[in-house]
Tab-separated table of C-alpha atoms and ligand atoms in Angstrom:
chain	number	residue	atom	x	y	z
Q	1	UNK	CA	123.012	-38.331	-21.902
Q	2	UNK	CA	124.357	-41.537	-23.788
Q	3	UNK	CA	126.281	-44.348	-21.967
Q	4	UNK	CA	129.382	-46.498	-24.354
Q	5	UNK	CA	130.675	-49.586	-22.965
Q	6	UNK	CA	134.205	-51.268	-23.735
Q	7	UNK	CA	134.788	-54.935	-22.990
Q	8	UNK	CA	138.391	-56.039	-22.275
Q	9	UNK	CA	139.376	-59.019	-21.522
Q	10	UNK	CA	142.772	-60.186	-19.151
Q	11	UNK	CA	143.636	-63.735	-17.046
Q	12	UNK	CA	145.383	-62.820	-13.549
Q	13	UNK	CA	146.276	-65.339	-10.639
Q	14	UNK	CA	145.300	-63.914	-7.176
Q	15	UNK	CA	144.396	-66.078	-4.214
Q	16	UNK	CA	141.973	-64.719	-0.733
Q	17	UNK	CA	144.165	-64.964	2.256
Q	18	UNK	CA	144.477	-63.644	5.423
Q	19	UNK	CA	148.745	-64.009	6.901
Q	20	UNK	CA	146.976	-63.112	9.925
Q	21	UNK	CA	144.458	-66.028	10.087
Q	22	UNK	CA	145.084	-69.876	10.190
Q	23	UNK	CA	144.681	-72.079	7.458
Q	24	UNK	CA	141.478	-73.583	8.472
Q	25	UNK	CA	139.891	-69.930	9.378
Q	26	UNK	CA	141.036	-68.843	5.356
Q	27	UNK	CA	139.474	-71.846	4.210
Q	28	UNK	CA	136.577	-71.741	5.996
Q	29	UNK	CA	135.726	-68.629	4.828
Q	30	UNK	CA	137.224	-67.937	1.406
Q	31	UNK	CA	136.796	-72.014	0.130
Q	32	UNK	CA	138.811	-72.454	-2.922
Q	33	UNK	CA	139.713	-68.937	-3.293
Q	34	UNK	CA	141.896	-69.707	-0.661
Q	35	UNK	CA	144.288	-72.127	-2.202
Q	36	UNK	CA	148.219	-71.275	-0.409
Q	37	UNK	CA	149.587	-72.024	-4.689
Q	38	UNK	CA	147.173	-69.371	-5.955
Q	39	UNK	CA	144.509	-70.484	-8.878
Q	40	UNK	CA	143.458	-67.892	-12.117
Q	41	UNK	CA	140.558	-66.606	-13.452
Q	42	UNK	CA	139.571	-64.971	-17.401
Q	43	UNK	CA	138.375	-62.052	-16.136
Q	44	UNK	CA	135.565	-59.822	-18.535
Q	45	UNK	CA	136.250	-56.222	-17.816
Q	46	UNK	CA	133.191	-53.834	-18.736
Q	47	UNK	CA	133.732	-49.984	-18.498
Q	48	UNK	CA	130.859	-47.736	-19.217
Q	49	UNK	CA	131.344	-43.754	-19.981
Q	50	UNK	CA	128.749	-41.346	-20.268
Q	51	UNK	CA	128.208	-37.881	-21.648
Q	52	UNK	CA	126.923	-35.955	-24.540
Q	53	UNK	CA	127.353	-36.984	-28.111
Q	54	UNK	CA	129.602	-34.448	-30.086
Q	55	UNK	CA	127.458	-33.403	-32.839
Q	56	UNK	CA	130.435	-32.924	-35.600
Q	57	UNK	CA	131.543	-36.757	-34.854
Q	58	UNK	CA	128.811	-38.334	-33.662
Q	59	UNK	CA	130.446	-40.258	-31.227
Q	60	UNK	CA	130.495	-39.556	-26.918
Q	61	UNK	CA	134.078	-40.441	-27.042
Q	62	UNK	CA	136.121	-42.763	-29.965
Q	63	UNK	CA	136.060	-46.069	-28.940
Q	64	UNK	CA	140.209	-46.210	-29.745
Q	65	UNK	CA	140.944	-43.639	-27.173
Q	66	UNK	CA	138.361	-45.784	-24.913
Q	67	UNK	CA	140.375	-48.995	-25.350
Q	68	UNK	CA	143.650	-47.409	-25.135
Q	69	UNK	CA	142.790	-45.853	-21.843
Q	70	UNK	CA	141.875	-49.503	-20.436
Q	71	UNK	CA	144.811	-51.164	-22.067
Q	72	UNK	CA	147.433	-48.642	-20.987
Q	73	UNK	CA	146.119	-48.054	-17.469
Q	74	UNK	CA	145.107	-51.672	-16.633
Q	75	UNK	CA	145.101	-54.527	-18.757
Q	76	UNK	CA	148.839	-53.750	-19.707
Q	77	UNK	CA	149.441	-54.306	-15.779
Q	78	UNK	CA	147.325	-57.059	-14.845
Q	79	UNK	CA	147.115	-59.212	-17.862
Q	80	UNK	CA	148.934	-62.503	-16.981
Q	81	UNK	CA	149.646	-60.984	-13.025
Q	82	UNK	CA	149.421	-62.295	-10.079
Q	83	UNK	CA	147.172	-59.418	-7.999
Q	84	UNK	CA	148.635	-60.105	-4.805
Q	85	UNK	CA	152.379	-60.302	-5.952
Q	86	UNK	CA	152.947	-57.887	-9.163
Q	87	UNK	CA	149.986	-55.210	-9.566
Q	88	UNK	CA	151.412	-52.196	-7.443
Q	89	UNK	CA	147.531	-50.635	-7.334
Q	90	UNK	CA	146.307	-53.613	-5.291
Q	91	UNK	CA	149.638	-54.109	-2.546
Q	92	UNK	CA	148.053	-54.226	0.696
Q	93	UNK	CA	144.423	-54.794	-0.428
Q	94	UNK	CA	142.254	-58.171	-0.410
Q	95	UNK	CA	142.343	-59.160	-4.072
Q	96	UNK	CA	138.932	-59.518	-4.459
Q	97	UNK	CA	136.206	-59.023	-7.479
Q	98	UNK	CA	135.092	-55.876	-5.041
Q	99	UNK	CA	138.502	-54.494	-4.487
Q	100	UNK	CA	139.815	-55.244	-7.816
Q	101	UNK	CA	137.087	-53.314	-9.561
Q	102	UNK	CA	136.978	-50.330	-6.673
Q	103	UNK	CA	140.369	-49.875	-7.628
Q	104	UNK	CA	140.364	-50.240	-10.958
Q	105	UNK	CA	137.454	-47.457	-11.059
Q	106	UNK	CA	139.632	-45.120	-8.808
Q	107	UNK	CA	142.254	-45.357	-11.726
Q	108	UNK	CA	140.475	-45.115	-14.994
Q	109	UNK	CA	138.428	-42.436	-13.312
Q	110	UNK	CA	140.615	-38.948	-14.160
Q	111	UNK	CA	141.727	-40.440	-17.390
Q	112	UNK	CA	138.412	-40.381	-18.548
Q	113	UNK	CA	137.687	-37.149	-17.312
Q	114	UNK	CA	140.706	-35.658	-19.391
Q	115	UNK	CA	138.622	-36.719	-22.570
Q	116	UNK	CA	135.621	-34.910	-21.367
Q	117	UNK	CA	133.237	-38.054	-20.041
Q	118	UNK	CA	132.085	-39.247	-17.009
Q	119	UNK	CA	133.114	-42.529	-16.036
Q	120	UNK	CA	130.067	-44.389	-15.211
Q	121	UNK	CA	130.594	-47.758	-13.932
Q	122	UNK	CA	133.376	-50.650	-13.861
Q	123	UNK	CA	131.855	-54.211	-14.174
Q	124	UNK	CA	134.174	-57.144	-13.570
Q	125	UNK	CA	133.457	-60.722	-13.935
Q	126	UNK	CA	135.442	-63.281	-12.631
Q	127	UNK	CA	133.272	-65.947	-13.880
Q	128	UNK	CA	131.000	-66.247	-15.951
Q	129	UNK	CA	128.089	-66.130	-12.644
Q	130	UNK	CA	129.461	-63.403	-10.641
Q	131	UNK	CA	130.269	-60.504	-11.698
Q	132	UNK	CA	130.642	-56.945	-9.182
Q	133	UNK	CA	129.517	-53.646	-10.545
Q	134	UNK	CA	130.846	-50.719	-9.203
Q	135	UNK	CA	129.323	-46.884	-9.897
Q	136	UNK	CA	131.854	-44.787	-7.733
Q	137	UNK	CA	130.612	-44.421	-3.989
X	201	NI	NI1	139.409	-66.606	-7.217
């Protein structure tokens, strides 16, 4: 078993609010994050595949098809969005590092599997301290 990681990189707006809390309660608990005029972040995008290595290439899967896959699926959709107001796979959820890279593993999930490897894991950094990793369940 062999594990390949991509690293794409996007900037998206997205703020953590609640309509259904007051202004104080959001800030209290989501600080900055919070901010009604929404803020940005350069996200780092790390997908990890893993399989067996094809023995006439060499290669688990061609790192082209690899970085298609993430540009065509999500960077192509988020790149310059605002989560909470233009990326359709994240109406109705909290815009968060967690969410964002739950979802984001949901979708590049199948399209990996169409090229014969496993998706692994999804790791998302929002800054350059915190980053969420997510592995499926
Ligand atoms: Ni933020």
């Amino acid at each position: 078993m062999v594990f390949i990681t991509r690293r794409e990189r996007f900037c998206a707006a997205h703020k953590l609010y609640r309509e259904d809390w007051s202004n104080e309660q959001n800030e209290q608990v989501f600080g900055l994050c919070s901010n009604p005029n929404w803020h940005g972040h350069n996200y780092d995008l790390f997908v990890t595949v893993k399989g067996e290595i094809n023995p006439e290439t060499g290669f688990l899967i061609d790192l082209k098809i690899m970085k298609d896959i993430i540009n065509r699926n999500i960077i192509d959709v988020v790149d310059h969005r605002n989560f909470n107001l233009d990326v359709e796979f994240m109406k109705g959820v909290m815009a968060s590092t967690e969410n964002i890279a739950i979802e984001i593993f949901k979708i590049l999930q199948p399209q990996f599997e169409k090229q014969g490897v496993t998706l692994h894991s999804v790791r998302l950094h929002e800054t350059e301290n915190n980053y969420v990793e997510y592995f499926g369940d």
